[in-house]
Amino acid sequence: GEGEGGCAGGCAGAVGCGDGGDDAETGVRRGGPDAPWPGRWGEVALWTGAERLIQRGPTTLWDPIALEWRTAEQSPALGGSPFAVWTGEEAIFYGSRWEPSNTGAAYSPDTDTWRTISTGPVAVAVGVQVTAWSGEEMYAFGNWTGFPESQSGAVYDPKTDRWRVLPPIPEEFAL
């Protein structure tokens, strides 16, 4: 349930949720400190390969080996509960689950720095929305219920900080 193991959303027992996971040598569940914030709804969580990154309010990171939480540098303004992908180097946050948004930012846990990303050509929000990482680019597809023009997609290249628009989604495949 809410707040179990230090995380909102009932993630008790999952590595990175404040419970410490299993000890590799003994197989015994390790304890860990609760998250530095009360249970929250609407957060975005990613696994970086070393830490669990949680964005909602202050960005926090959980190290399951050291059993420690750390608070990241203050993020730029992001849409409410943005969508996210992990690139292998940074987390890219884009759009919002609450209102149409075509803005975003990227966070590097190695340097604890944020950068805003260029404004996207697709507003993503309520309804069905998808972001995916291809290994080189982030794909974002939007759907704002009642607005057919939002049935579109775009691709973001973090190396160039540029977007390209994808062809419209055919009606029969609309999100």
Tab-separated table of C-alpha atoms in Angstrom:
chain	number	residue	atom	x	y	z
A	1	GLY	CA	0.000	0.000	0.000
A	2	GLU	CA	0.885	3.674	0.065
A	3	GLY	CA	4.184	4.304	1.806
A	4	GLU	CA	5.204	0.655	2.260
A	5	GLY	CA	8.972	0.295	2.343
A	6	GLY	CA	9.366	4.058	2.068
A	7	CYS	CA	7.708	4.403	-1.344
A	8	ALA	CA	4.351	5.501	-2.589
A	9	GLY	CA	2.478	3.098	-4.786
A	10	GLY	CA	2.952	-0.069	-2.751
A	11	CYS	CA	6.396	-1.117	-3.925
A	12	ALA	CA	7.352	-2.939	-0.735
A	13	GLY	CA	10.022	-5.515	-1.446
A	14	ALA	CA	11.254	-3.871	-4.643
A	15	VAL	CA	14.925	-2.926	-4.751
A	16	GLY	CA	15.325	0.781	-4.210
A	17	CYS	CA	12.181	1.348	-2.197
A	18	GLY	CA	13.841	1.823	1.161
A	19	ASP	CA	13.871	-1.837	2.131
A	20	GLY	CA	17.401	-2.511	0.891
A	21	GLY	CA	16.580	-5.604	-1.156
A	22	ASP	CA	18.185	-8.984	-0.482
A	23	ASP	CA	21.686	-9.369	0.902
A	24	ALA	CA	23.689	-11.111	-1.857
A	25	GLU	CA	25.546	-13.389	0.580
A	26	THR	CA	22.792	-14.411	2.984
A	27	GLY	CA	19.647	-13.939	0.912
A	28	VAL	CA	18.144	-12.145	3.922
A	29	ARG	CA	16.072	-9.027	3.363
A	30	ARG	CA	18.049	-5.939	4.442
A	31	GLY	CA	16.502	-2.947	6.149
A	32	GLY	CA	16.901	0.606	4.951
A	33	PRO	CA	15.772	4.079	5.878
A	34	ASP	CA	12.377	5.331	4.812
A	35	ALA	CA	12.251	7.750	1.914
A	36	PRO	CA	12.980	11.376	2.867
A	37	TRP	CA	9.406	12.352	1.939
A	38	PRO	CA	5.969	11.013	2.818
A	39	GLY	CA	4.185	8.718	0.378
A	40	ARG	CA	3.316	10.593	-2.805
A	41	TRP	CA	0.999	9.926	-5.683
A	42	GLY	CA	1.923	10.577	-9.315
A	43	GLU	CA	5.676	10.216	-9.020
A	44	VAL	CA	7.887	9.047	-11.865
A	45	ALA	CA	10.567	6.465	-11.087
A	46	LEU	CA	13.454	5.163	-13.205
A	47	TRP	CA	16.298	2.736	-12.577
A	48	THR	CA	19.673	4.223	-13.585
A	49	GLY	CA	21.657	1.025	-13.257
A	50	ALA	CA	22.958	2.124	-9.866
A	51	GLU	CA	20.166	4.112	-8.219
A	52	ARG	CA	16.416	4.485	-8.293
A	53	LEU	CA	15.596	8.033	-9.413
A	54	ILE	CA	12.237	9.393	-8.271
A	55	GLN	CA	10.847	12.667	-9.651
A	56	ARG	CA	7.968	14.387	-7.870
A	57	GLY	CA	8.592	17.458	-5.811
A	58	PRO	CA	12.239	17.174	-4.918
A	59	THR	CA	14.068	14.645	-7.091
A	60	THR	CA	15.494	11.898	-4.900
A	61	LEU	CA	17.761	8.944	-5.582
A	62	TRP	CA	17.972	5.660	-3.661
A	63	ASP	CA	21.231	3.684	-3.545
A	64	PRO	CA	20.310	0.076	-2.631
A	65	ILE	CA	23.939	-0.882	-1.957
A	66	ALA	CA	24.746	1.961	0.453
A	67	LEU	CA	21.122	1.980	1.738
A	68	GLU	CA	21.060	5.764	1.379
A	69	TRP	CA	18.785	8.417	-0.068
A	70	ARG	CA	20.084	11.624	-1.596
A	71	THR	CA	18.257	14.675	-2.831
A	72	ALA	CA	19.165	15.921	-6.292
A	73	GLU	CA	19.801	19.476	-7.389
A	74	GLN	CA	16.533	21.411	-7.742
A	75	SER	CA	14.876	20.607	-11.060
A	76	PRO	CA	13.613	23.172	-13.543
A	77	ALA	CA	9.838	23.514	-13.700
A	78	LEU	CA	8.391	20.305	-15.098
A	79	GLY	CA	4.847	19.385	-16.025
A	80	GLY	CA	2.906	17.508	-13.373
A	81	SER	CA	3.982	13.873	-13.284
A	82	PRO	CA	6.006	13.953	-16.533
A	83	PHE	CA	6.796	10.949	-18.679
A	84	ALA	CA	10.388	9.768	-18.627
A	85	VAL	CA	13.067	7.636	-20.238
A	86	TRP	CA	16.553	6.613	-19.096
A	87	THR	CA	19.260	7.056	-21.775
A	88	GLY	CA	22.085	5.325	-19.936
A	89	GLU	CA	23.512	8.715	-18.960
A	90	GLU	CA	20.564	10.903	-18.067
A	91	ALA	CA	16.859	10.830	-17.359
A	92	ILE	CA	14.747	12.804	-19.812
A	93	PHE	CA	11.417	14.076	-18.475
A	94	TYR	CA	8.791	15.363	-20.899
A	95	GLY	CA	5.159	16.376	-20.927
A	96	SER	CA	2.624	15.938	-18.144
A	97	ARG	CA	-0.069	13.531	-17.049
A	98	TRP	CA	-2.273	16.423	-15.893
A	99	GLU	CA	-2.257	19.122	-18.613
A	100	PRO	CA	-1.005	19.485	-22.197
A	101	SER	CA	2.726	20.141	-22.080
A	102	ASN	CA	5.531	20.149	-24.630
A	103	THR	CA	8.371	21.029	-22.269
A	104	GLY	CA	10.923	18.958	-20.472
A	105	ALA	CA	14.320	18.635	-18.858
A	106	ALA	CA	17.143	16.114	-18.535
A	107	TYR	CA	18.945	15.124	-15.332
A	108	SER	CA	22.404	13.582	-14.987
A	109	PRO	CA	22.826	11.750	-11.654
A	110	ASP	CA	26.609	11.523	-12.198
A	111	THR	CA	27.004	15.320	-12.164
A	112	ASP	CA	23.784	16.156	-10.268
A	113	THR	CA	22.863	18.683	-12.970
A	114	TRP	CA	19.746	19.511	-14.962
A	115	ARG	CA	19.371	20.971	-18.431
A	116	THR	CA	16.186	22.092	-20.109
A	117	ILE	CA	15.469	20.413	-23.410
A	118	SER	CA	14.145	22.186	-26.479
A	119	THR	CA	10.384	22.634	-26.677
A	120	GLY	CA	8.781	19.673	-28.383
A	121	PRO	CA	6.344	19.827	-31.284
A	122	VAL	CA	3.899	17.459	-29.557
A	123	ALA	CA	1.907	18.291	-26.433
A	124	VAL	CA	1.521	15.149	-24.381
A	125	ALA	CA	-0.865	14.759	-21.510
A	126	VAL	CA	-3.988	13.114	-20.155
A	127	GLY	CA	-5.256	10.019	-21.877
A	128	VAL	CA	-2.811	7.650	-23.454
A	129	GLN	CA	0.728	8.883	-23.856
A	130	VAL	CA	3.869	6.939	-24.546
A	131	THR	CA	7.560	7.697	-24.326
A	132	ALA	CA	10.166	5.141	-25.293
A	133	TRP	CA	13.964	5.087	-25.621
A	134	SER	CA	15.399	3.568	-28.809
A	135	GLY	CA	19.018	3.548	-27.662
A	136	GLU	CA	19.668	6.899	-29.341
A	137	GLU	CA	16.422	8.887	-29.302
A	138	MET	CA	13.267	9.400	-27.239
A	139	TYR	CA	9.965	8.751	-28.986
A	140	ALA	CA	6.955	10.646	-27.614
A	141	PHE	CA	3.364	10.059	-28.678
A	142	GLY	CA	0.539	12.222	-27.410
A	143	ASN	CA	-3.195	11.944	-27.044
A	144	TRP	CA	-5.327	14.631	-25.491
A	145	THR	CA	-8.881	13.292	-25.412
A	146	GLY	CA	-11.108	15.304	-27.727
A	147	PHE	CA	-8.231	16.924	-29.632
A	148	PRO	CA	-7.439	14.868	-32.770
A	149	GLU	CA	-4.436	17.076	-33.581
A	150	SER	CA	-2.757	15.637	-30.487
A	151	GLN	CA	-2.753	12.174	-32.099
A	152	SER	CA	0.834	12.660	-33.158
A	153	GLY	CA	4.360	11.712	-32.348
A	154	ALA	CA	7.834	13.170	-32.375
A	155	VAL	CA	11.395	12.005	-31.829
A	156	TYR	CA	13.918	13.822	-29.597
A	157	ASP	CA	17.695	13.522	-30.088
A	158	PRO	CA	19.484	14.456	-26.838
A	159	LYS	CA	22.842	14.818	-28.622
A	160	THR	CA	21.553	17.649	-30.828
A	161	ASP	CA	18.669	18.842	-28.588
A	162	ARG	CA	16.398	18.710	-31.646
A	163	TRP	CA	13.008	17.218	-32.408
A	164	ARG	CA	11.528	15.796	-35.587
A	165	VAL	CA	7.818	15.211	-36.151
A	166	LEU	CA	6.582	11.776	-37.122
A	167	PRO	CA	3.819	11.250	-39.705
A	168	PRO	CA	0.292	11.395	-38.237
A	169	ILE	CA	-0.921	8.222	-36.561
A	170	PRO	CA	-3.526	6.533	-38.795
A	171	GLU	CA	-7.012	6.646	-37.286
A	172	GLU	CA	-7.204	2.866	-36.861
A	173	PHE	CA	-4.023	2.900	-34.746
A	174	ALA	CA	-4.736	6.092	-32.765
A	175	LEU	CA	-3.859	5.980	-29.084
